[in-house]
Amino acid sequence: MMAIQETKYIWMNGSLVDWKEAQVHVLTHALHYGTGVFEGIRAYWRDGVVYVFRLQDHLRRFYNSAKTYFMEIPYSRDELSDAVVDLLKANAARENCYIRPIAYRAFKVIGLDPSKCPVHVAIAAFPFGKYLDIDKGVHCCVSAWRRIAVDALPPDAKACGNYVNSALAKMEALRNGFDEAIFLDSHGYVCEGTGENIFIARANILYTPPTSAAILEGITRDTVIQLAGDLGYRVQERIVTRNELYVCDEAFFTGTAAEITPITGVDHRPVGDGAIGPITRELQEAFFDVVTGKNERYKDWLTPIGLL
Ligand code: PY5
């Protein structure tokens, strides 16, 4: 886990404020009850340009998450999109960055109806490297905690409160000597990681759990489905069982933070022969070409910001 590296500014409720001034009140509703929604976006630096990856898709999901919780974000998508660009320019982001927009119920009431609490919005951006070990891969456990059920807490809305479930599984995994946890859904089928979607490969076909398996509809998941298809692989969204994690040829996580992280072991069993598989490697390479603007075909996914 990396400590957050401080930058100059944070965008807060319409203006750029000094990093240290970006504070919230202790009675912020979201701090007590998790009533906020957020996004995680990456921007990649190459040759004087920083490329924001699928910014519009992330913002679309941000507004959808807010809609679920009756939160009206008091800025248009264009305004937030401009805010991200302004922030990266102001921070002179000349390296790979993580961008974290958050909309949250601020303070007004102590009760559980947050409707009267104002919706505040902030966007932070700071240097960010690897989240998990994308070079060596990770050894995972299947968590004893189930992922939040679709009829309890919508896992496809990226709400702050969802992540207390993730934190339980992550702490369990690390304390038991694993790198990451894999959740089963409330029906017992493979769901996702604590902050990543999951794919397996069997006989050259890729499988990933469907949205009905309580997943967040990941933007990296969608990216990989498209890239794998273009590389000639069959990709199926279908139920994946726990035992398939033990007998598949390859497995990997996808996510903004996780990028494409190879899974080399699950529950003390090697995935395949325990080495990173060829499909995983091919997809990793294709992915990094796309996000750093080296592949013309997917230029529409990038928002380039010149910082020369
Ligand atoms: N599933 C969950 C529960 C997630 O939190 C994330 C993203 C994903 C899947 C992958 O979605 P996407 O590909 O759209 O990023 N997690 C955040 C991220 O920035 C937070 C991780 C700490 O990757």
Short mmCIF file of C-alpha atoms and ligand atoms in Angstrom, two decimals:
data_model
loop_
_atom_site.label_atom_id
_atom_site.label_comp_id
_atom_site.label_asym_id
_atom_site.label_seq_id
_atom_site.Cartn_x
_atom_site.Cartn_y
_atom_site.Cartn_z
CA MET A 1 0.00 0.00 0.00
CA MET A 2 1.35 3.39 -0.91
CA ALA A 3 1.05 6.46 1.25
CA ILE A 4 -0.67 9.33 -0.54
CA GLN A 5 1.84 11.77 -2.00
CA GLU A 6 0.83 15.37 -1.44
CA THR A 7 0.31 17.69 -4.42
CA LYS A 8 -0.43 21.42 -4.61
CA TYR A 9 -4.17 21.65 -5.11
CA ILE A 10 -7.45 19.86 -4.62
CA TRP A 11 -10.58 20.88 -6.49
CA MET A 12 -13.31 21.47 -3.93
CA ASN A 13 -16.84 22.72 -4.58
CA GLY A 14 -15.91 24.72 -7.65
CA SER A 15 -12.44 26.01 -6.93
CA LEU A 16 -8.87 24.88 -6.54
CA VAL A 17 -7.86 25.00 -2.87
CA ASP A 18 -4.50 24.32 -1.24
CA TRP A 19 -3.99 20.63 -0.44
CA LYS A 20 -3.96 21.33 3.31
CA GLU A 21 -7.16 23.39 3.17
CA ALA A 22 -9.20 20.54 1.70
CA GLN A 23 -10.89 19.60 4.99
CA VAL A 24 -14.34 18.35 6.05
CA HIS A 25 -16.30 18.83 9.28
CA VAL A 26 -16.35 15.92 11.73
CA LEU A 27 -20.16 15.82 11.54
CA THR A 28 -20.09 15.20 7.79
CA HIS A 29 -22.95 12.76 7.18
CA ALA A 30 -20.83 10.60 4.85
CA LEU A 31 -18.16 10.14 7.52
CA HIS A 32 -20.73 8.60 9.87
CA TYR A 33 -22.86 6.60 7.46
CA GLY A 34 -20.90 6.14 4.23
CA THR A 35 -23.26 8.35 2.23
CA GLY A 36 -20.91 9.34 -0.54
CA VAL A 37 -20.05 8.11 -4.01
CA PHE A 38 -16.67 8.17 -5.70
CA GLU A 39 -14.58 7.27 -8.71
CA GLY A 40 -11.02 6.21 -9.31
CA ILE A 41 -9.47 7.31 -12.59
CA ARG A 42 -5.92 6.97 -13.88
CA ALA A 43 -3.89 9.36 -15.97
CA TYR A 44 -0.71 8.19 -17.71
CA TRP A 45 2.25 10.45 -18.48
CA ARG A 46 4.22 9.96 -21.71
CA ASP A 47 6.32 12.37 -23.78
CA GLY A 48 5.01 15.65 -22.39
CA VAL A 49 1.38 14.57 -22.39
CA VAL A 50 -0.76 13.20 -19.60
CA TYR A 51 -3.55 10.94 -20.89
CA VAL A 52 -6.65 10.58 -18.73
CA PHE A 53 -8.20 7.16 -19.32
CA ARG A 54 -11.93 6.91 -20.10
CA LEU A 55 -12.76 10.08 -18.21
CA GLN A 56 -16.28 10.38 -19.63
CA ASP A 57 -17.12 6.77 -18.75
CA HIS A 58 -15.93 7.27 -15.19
CA LEU A 59 -17.95 10.47 -14.85
CA ARG A 60 -21.03 8.76 -16.27
CA ARG A 61 -20.74 6.06 -13.60
CA PHE A 62 -20.18 8.77 -10.96
CA TYR A 63 -23.51 10.44 -11.81
CA ASN A 64 -25.25 7.07 -11.93
CA SER A 65 -23.94 6.18 -8.47
CA ALA A 66 -25.20 9.55 -7.20
CA LYS A 67 -28.62 8.93 -8.80
CA THR A 68 -29.04 5.70 -6.84
CA TYR A 69 -28.67 7.66 -3.60
CA PHE A 70 -30.83 10.66 -4.65
CA MET A 71 -27.74 12.85 -4.63
CA GLU A 72 -27.84 15.76 -6.99
CA ILE A 73 -24.33 16.72 -7.97
CA PRO A 74 -24.44 20.51 -8.29
CA TYR A 75 -22.09 20.52 -11.32
CA SER A 76 -22.55 19.31 -14.88
CA ARG A 77 -20.46 16.53 -16.32
CA ASP A 78 -18.69 19.08 -18.52
CA GLU A 79 -17.83 21.15 -15.46
CA LEU A 80 -16.33 18.16 -13.64
CA SER A 81 -14.52 17.06 -16.74
CA ASP A 82 -12.99 20.57 -17.03
CA ALA A 83 -12.21 20.46 -13.31
CA VAL A 84 -10.12 17.30 -13.78
CA VAL A 85 -8.16 18.93 -16.60
CA ASP A 86 -7.66 22.18 -14.64
CA LEU A 87 -6.50 20.25 -11.59
CA LEU A 88 -3.93 18.19 -13.49
CA LYS A 89 -2.62 21.35 -15.12
CA ALA A 90 -2.47 23.26 -11.81
CA ASN A 91 -0.65 20.38 -10.14
CA ALA A 92 1.66 20.15 -13.18
CA ALA A 93 1.17 16.38 -13.11
CA ARG A 94 4.24 15.13 -14.92
CA GLU A 95 3.90 11.49 -13.88
CA ASN A 96 1.26 8.78 -13.70
CA CYS A 97 -1.57 9.95 -11.47
CA TYR A 98 -4.63 8.67 -9.70
CA ILE A 99 -7.66 10.92 -9.80
CA ARG A 100 -10.28 10.60 -7.07
CA PRO A 101 -13.59 12.46 -7.51
CA ILE A 102 -15.92 12.15 -4.52
CA ALA A 103 -19.43 13.51 -3.89
CA TYR A 104 -20.65 13.26 -0.33
CA ARG A 105 -23.42 14.33 2.00
CA ALA A 106 -21.95 17.13 4.07
CA PHE A 107 -23.27 18.11 7.53
CA LYS A 108 -26.73 19.25 8.50
CA VAL A 109 -28.60 16.39 10.21
CA ILE A 110 -27.66 13.46 12.47
CA GLY A 111 -30.52 11.20 11.30
CA LEU A 112 -30.47 8.71 8.49
CA ASP A 113 -32.28 10.66 5.80
CA PRO A 114 -29.45 12.59 4.18
CA SER A 115 -31.76 14.41 1.75
CA LYS A 116 -31.32 17.77 3.50
CA CYS A 117 -27.52 17.54 3.71
CA PRO A 118 -25.79 19.51 0.97
CA VAL A 119 -23.88 17.49 -1.62
CA HIS A 120 -20.24 18.51 -1.66
CA VAL A 121 -17.84 17.52 -4.41
CA ALA A 122 -14.06 17.22 -4.36
CA ILE A 123 -11.47 15.95 -6.80
CA ALA A 124 -7.95 15.01 -5.76
CA ALA A 125 -5.11 13.95 -8.05
CA PHE A 126 -1.78 12.59 -6.91
CA PRO A 127 1.13 10.48 -8.22
CA PHE A 128 0.34 6.79 -8.22
CA GLY A 129 2.32 3.71 -9.14
CA LYS A 130 1.34 0.07 -8.82
CA TYR A 131 -1.55 -0.86 -6.52
CA LEU A 132 -0.87 -4.62 -6.58
CA ASP A 133 2.18 -6.45 -7.94
CA ILE A 134 1.45 -6.45 -11.68
CA ASP A 135 4.90 -7.86 -12.44
CA LYS A 136 5.01 -10.86 -10.12
CA GLY A 137 1.30 -11.44 -9.64
CA VAL A 138 -0.67 -11.99 -6.45
CA HIS A 139 -1.68 -14.93 -4.27
CA CYS A 140 -5.32 -14.69 -3.21
CA CYS A 141 -7.70 -16.31 -0.81
CA VAL A 142 -11.41 -16.74 -1.25
CA SER A 143 -12.78 -14.54 1.51
CA ALA A 144 -14.94 -15.89 4.30
CA TRP A 145 -16.89 -12.63 3.90
CA ARG A 146 -19.50 -12.54 1.13
CA ARG A 147 -19.79 -9.55 -1.18
CA ILE A 148 -22.69 -7.21 -0.42
CA ALA A 149 -25.83 -8.63 -2.04
CA VAL A 150 -27.59 -6.82 -4.90
CA ASP A 151 -30.71 -6.48 -2.75
CA ALA A 152 -28.83 -5.15 0.28
CA LEU A 153 -26.39 -2.53 -1.00
CA PRO A 154 -26.14 -2.12 -4.79
CA PRO A 155 -22.57 -3.18 -5.61
CA ASP A 156 -22.82 -1.54 -9.04
CA ALA A 157 -23.21 1.91 -7.45
CA LYS A 158 -19.75 2.99 -6.30
CA ALA A 159 -20.76 4.18 -2.84
CA CYS A 160 -18.32 4.84 0.00
CA GLY A 161 -20.22 2.53 2.36
CA ASN A 162 -19.67 -0.46 0.04
CA TYR A 163 -16.03 -0.41 0.97
CA VAL A 164 -16.35 -1.41 4.61
CA ASN A 165 -17.22 -4.84 3.19
CA SER A 166 -14.08 -4.66 1.01
CA ALA A 167 -11.94 -3.56 3.97
CA LEU A 168 -13.01 -6.59 6.04
CA ALA A 169 -12.01 -8.99 3.27
CA LYS A 170 -8.76 -7.16 2.54
CA MET A 171 -7.67 -7.17 6.20
CA GLU A 172 -8.56 -10.86 6.48
CA ALA A 173 -6.48 -11.69 3.38
CA LEU A 174 -3.42 -9.72 4.48
CA ARG A 175 -3.51 -11.07 8.03
CA ASN A 176 -3.65 -14.59 6.64
CA GLY A 177 -0.58 -13.97 4.46
CA PHE A 178 -2.34 -13.44 1.12
CA ASP A 179 -2.07 -10.38 -1.13
CA GLU A 180 -5.72 -9.95 -1.97
CA ALA A 181 -9.16 -11.50 -1.38
CA ILE A 182 -11.68 -12.82 -3.87
CA PHE A 183 -15.32 -12.44 -2.86
CA LEU A 184 -18.07 -14.94 -3.53
CA ASP A 185 -21.50 -13.38 -4.05
CA SER A 186 -24.49 -14.14 -1.81
CA HIS A 187 -25.24 -17.23 -3.96
CA GLY A 188 -21.75 -18.61 -3.55
CA TYR A 189 -20.41 -17.80 -7.03
CA VAL A 190 -17.21 -15.94 -7.80
CA CYS A 191 -17.81 -12.20 -7.68
CA GLU A 192 -14.77 -9.90 -7.69
CA GLY A 193 -11.79 -8.74 -5.66
CA THR A 194 -12.03 -6.11 -2.93
CA GLY A 195 -11.52 -3.39 -5.54
CA GLU A 196 -11.07 -5.27 -8.80
CA ASN A 197 -13.01 -7.40 -11.28
CA ILE A 198 -11.78 -10.90 -12.05
CA PHE A 199 -11.22 -12.95 -15.23
CA ILE A 200 -10.15 -16.55 -15.70
CA ALA A 201 -8.90 -18.32 -18.83
CA ARG A 202 -9.67 -21.94 -19.63
CA ALA A 203 -8.60 -23.50 -22.93
CA ASN A 204 -8.01 -20.05 -24.43
CA ILE A 205 -11.47 -18.73 -23.59
CA LEU A 206 -11.85 -15.90 -21.11
CA TYR A 207 -14.63 -15.90 -18.54
CA THR A 208 -15.71 -13.14 -16.19
CA PRO A 209 -18.66 -13.04 -13.77
CA PRO A 210 -21.79 -11.29 -15.10
CA THR A 211 -23.32 -8.17 -13.56
CA SER A 212 -25.86 -10.42 -11.80
CA ALA A 213 -22.97 -11.73 -9.66
CA ALA A 214 -22.95 -8.52 -7.58
CA ILE A 215 -19.99 -6.89 -9.32
CA LEU A 216 -19.12 -3.30 -9.99
CA GLU A 217 -19.31 -2.89 -13.76
CA GLY A 218 -15.66 -2.08 -14.12
CA ILE A 219 -14.41 0.19 -16.85
CA THR A 220 -11.17 -1.79 -17.02
CA ARG A 221 -13.28 -4.97 -17.27
CA ASP A 222 -15.05 -3.46 -20.26
CA THR A 223 -11.70 -2.36 -21.72
CA VAL A 224 -10.29 -5.89 -21.40
CA ILE A 225 -13.41 -7.46 -22.92
CA GLN A 226 -12.96 -5.21 -25.96
CA LEU A 227 -9.18 -5.65 -26.22
CA ALA A 228 -9.38 -9.44 -25.84
CA GLY A 229 -12.09 -9.60 -28.51
CA ASP A 230 -9.95 -7.53 -30.87
CA LEU A 231 -6.99 -9.84 -30.21
CA GLY A 232 -9.15 -12.77 -31.30
CA TYR A 233 -10.10 -14.27 -27.94
CA ARG A 234 -13.59 -15.41 -27.03
CA VAL A 235 -14.83 -13.71 -23.88
CA GLN A 236 -17.89 -14.91 -22.00
CA GLU A 237 -19.67 -13.21 -19.15
CA ARG A 238 -20.95 -16.16 -17.16
CA ILE A 239 -21.12 -17.57 -13.66
CA VAL A 240 -17.70 -18.70 -12.42
CA THR A 241 -17.45 -21.24 -9.61
CA ARG A 242 -14.92 -21.28 -6.79
CA ASN A 243 -13.38 -24.51 -8.05
CA GLU A 244 -12.74 -22.95 -11.46
CA LEU A 245 -10.30 -20.61 -9.71
CA TYR A 246 -8.30 -23.71 -8.73
CA VAL A 247 -8.34 -25.46 -12.11
CA CYS A 248 -8.20 -22.59 -14.63
CA ASP A 249 -5.13 -21.94 -16.79
CA GLU A 250 -4.84 -18.24 -15.96
CA ALA A 251 -6.56 -15.67 -13.79
CA PHE A 252 -6.19 -11.93 -13.40
CA PHE A 253 -7.78 -8.89 -11.81
CA THR A 254 -8.77 -5.75 -13.67
CA GLY A 255 -9.35 -2.32 -12.18
CA THR A 256 -8.25 1.27 -12.41
CA ALA A 257 -5.90 0.88 -9.46
CA ALA A 258 -5.06 -2.80 -10.16
CA GLU A 259 -4.72 -2.30 -13.97
CA ILE A 260 -4.22 -5.93 -15.07
CA THR A 261 -2.83 -7.88 -12.12
CA PRO A 262 -1.97 -11.55 -12.67
CA ILE A 263 -3.35 -13.97 -10.05
CA THR A 264 -0.72 -16.65 -9.58
CA GLY A 265 -2.31 -18.56 -6.71
CA VAL A 266 -5.66 -19.07 -5.01
CA ASP A 267 -6.09 -20.69 -1.58
CA HIS A 268 -2.56 -22.23 -1.65
CA ARG A 269 -3.08 -23.72 -5.12
CA PRO A 270 -1.04 -22.41 -8.05
CA VAL A 271 -3.09 -20.94 -10.90
CA GLY A 272 -2.01 -22.99 -13.93
CA ASP A 273 1.64 -23.80 -13.25
CA GLY A 274 1.99 -20.77 -10.98
CA ALA A 275 3.69 -18.59 -13.59
CA ILE A 276 2.05 -15.63 -15.31
CA GLY A 277 0.21 -16.94 -18.37
CA PRO A 278 0.61 -15.83 -22.01
CA ILE A 279 -2.91 -14.38 -22.39
CA THR A 280 -2.46 -12.30 -19.24
CA ARG A 281 0.87 -10.99 -20.55
CA GLU A 282 -0.55 -10.21 -23.99
CA LEU A 283 -3.46 -8.31 -22.47
CA GLN A 284 -1.18 -6.39 -20.09
CA GLU A 285 0.95 -5.27 -23.03
CA ALA A 286 -2.04 -4.28 -25.13
CA PHE A 287 -3.55 -2.43 -22.17
CA PHE A 288 -0.45 -0.33 -21.45
CA ASP A 289 -0.12 0.57 -25.14
CA VAL A 290 -3.71 1.80 -25.13
CA VAL A 291 -3.56 3.84 -21.90
CA THR A 292 -0.31 5.55 -22.87
CA GLY A 293 -1.63 6.61 -26.26
CA LYS A 294 0.50 4.25 -28.33
CA ASN A 295 -2.45 2.62 -30.06
CA GLU A 296 -4.31 4.93 -32.49
CA ARG A 297 -7.34 2.68 -32.56
CA TYR A 298 -8.39 3.50 -29.00
CA LYS A 299 -7.49 7.20 -28.94
CA ASP A 300 -11.14 8.06 -28.22
CA TRP A 301 -10.69 6.62 -24.73
CA LEU A 302 -8.06 9.20 -23.88
CA THR A 303 -8.23 12.83 -22.81
CA PRO A 304 -4.74 14.16 -23.60
CA ILE A 305 -3.50 17.13 -21.61
CA GLY A 306 -0.36 18.83 -22.91
CA LEU A 307 1.91 19.89 -20.06
CA LEU A 308 5.04 21.02 -21.90
N1 PY5 B 1 -14.81 -3.73 -8.34
C1 PY5 B 1 -14.71 -2.91 -7.28
C2 PY5 B 1 -15.37 -3.26 -6.01
C3 PY5 B 1 -13.97 -1.73 -7.39
O1 PY5 B 1 -13.87 -0.91 -6.35
C4 PY5 B 1 -13.32 -1.41 -8.62
C5 PY5 B 1 -12.52 -0.18 -8.75
C6 PY5 B 1 -13.46 -2.32 -9.69
C7 PY5 B 1 -14.22 -3.47 -9.51
C8 PY5 B 1 -12.86 -2.05 -11.03
O2 PY5 B 1 -13.53 -0.98 -11.68
P1 PY5 B 1 -12.79 -0.03 -12.70
O3 PY5 B 1 -12.16 -0.92 -13.70
O4 PY5 B 1 -13.89 0.78 -13.29
O5 PY5 B 1 -11.81 0.76 -11.95
N2 PY5 B 1 -11.88 0.23 -7.56
C9 PY5 B 1 -11.30 1.52 -7.39
C10 PY5 B 1 -10.15 1.77 -8.36
O6 PY5 B 1 -9.82 2.93 -8.55
C11 PY5 B 1 -10.83 1.66 -5.97
C12 PY5 B 1 -9.84 0.64 -5.53
C13 PY5 B 1 -9.27 0.88 -4.17
O7 PY5 B 1 -9.59 0.84 -8.92
#
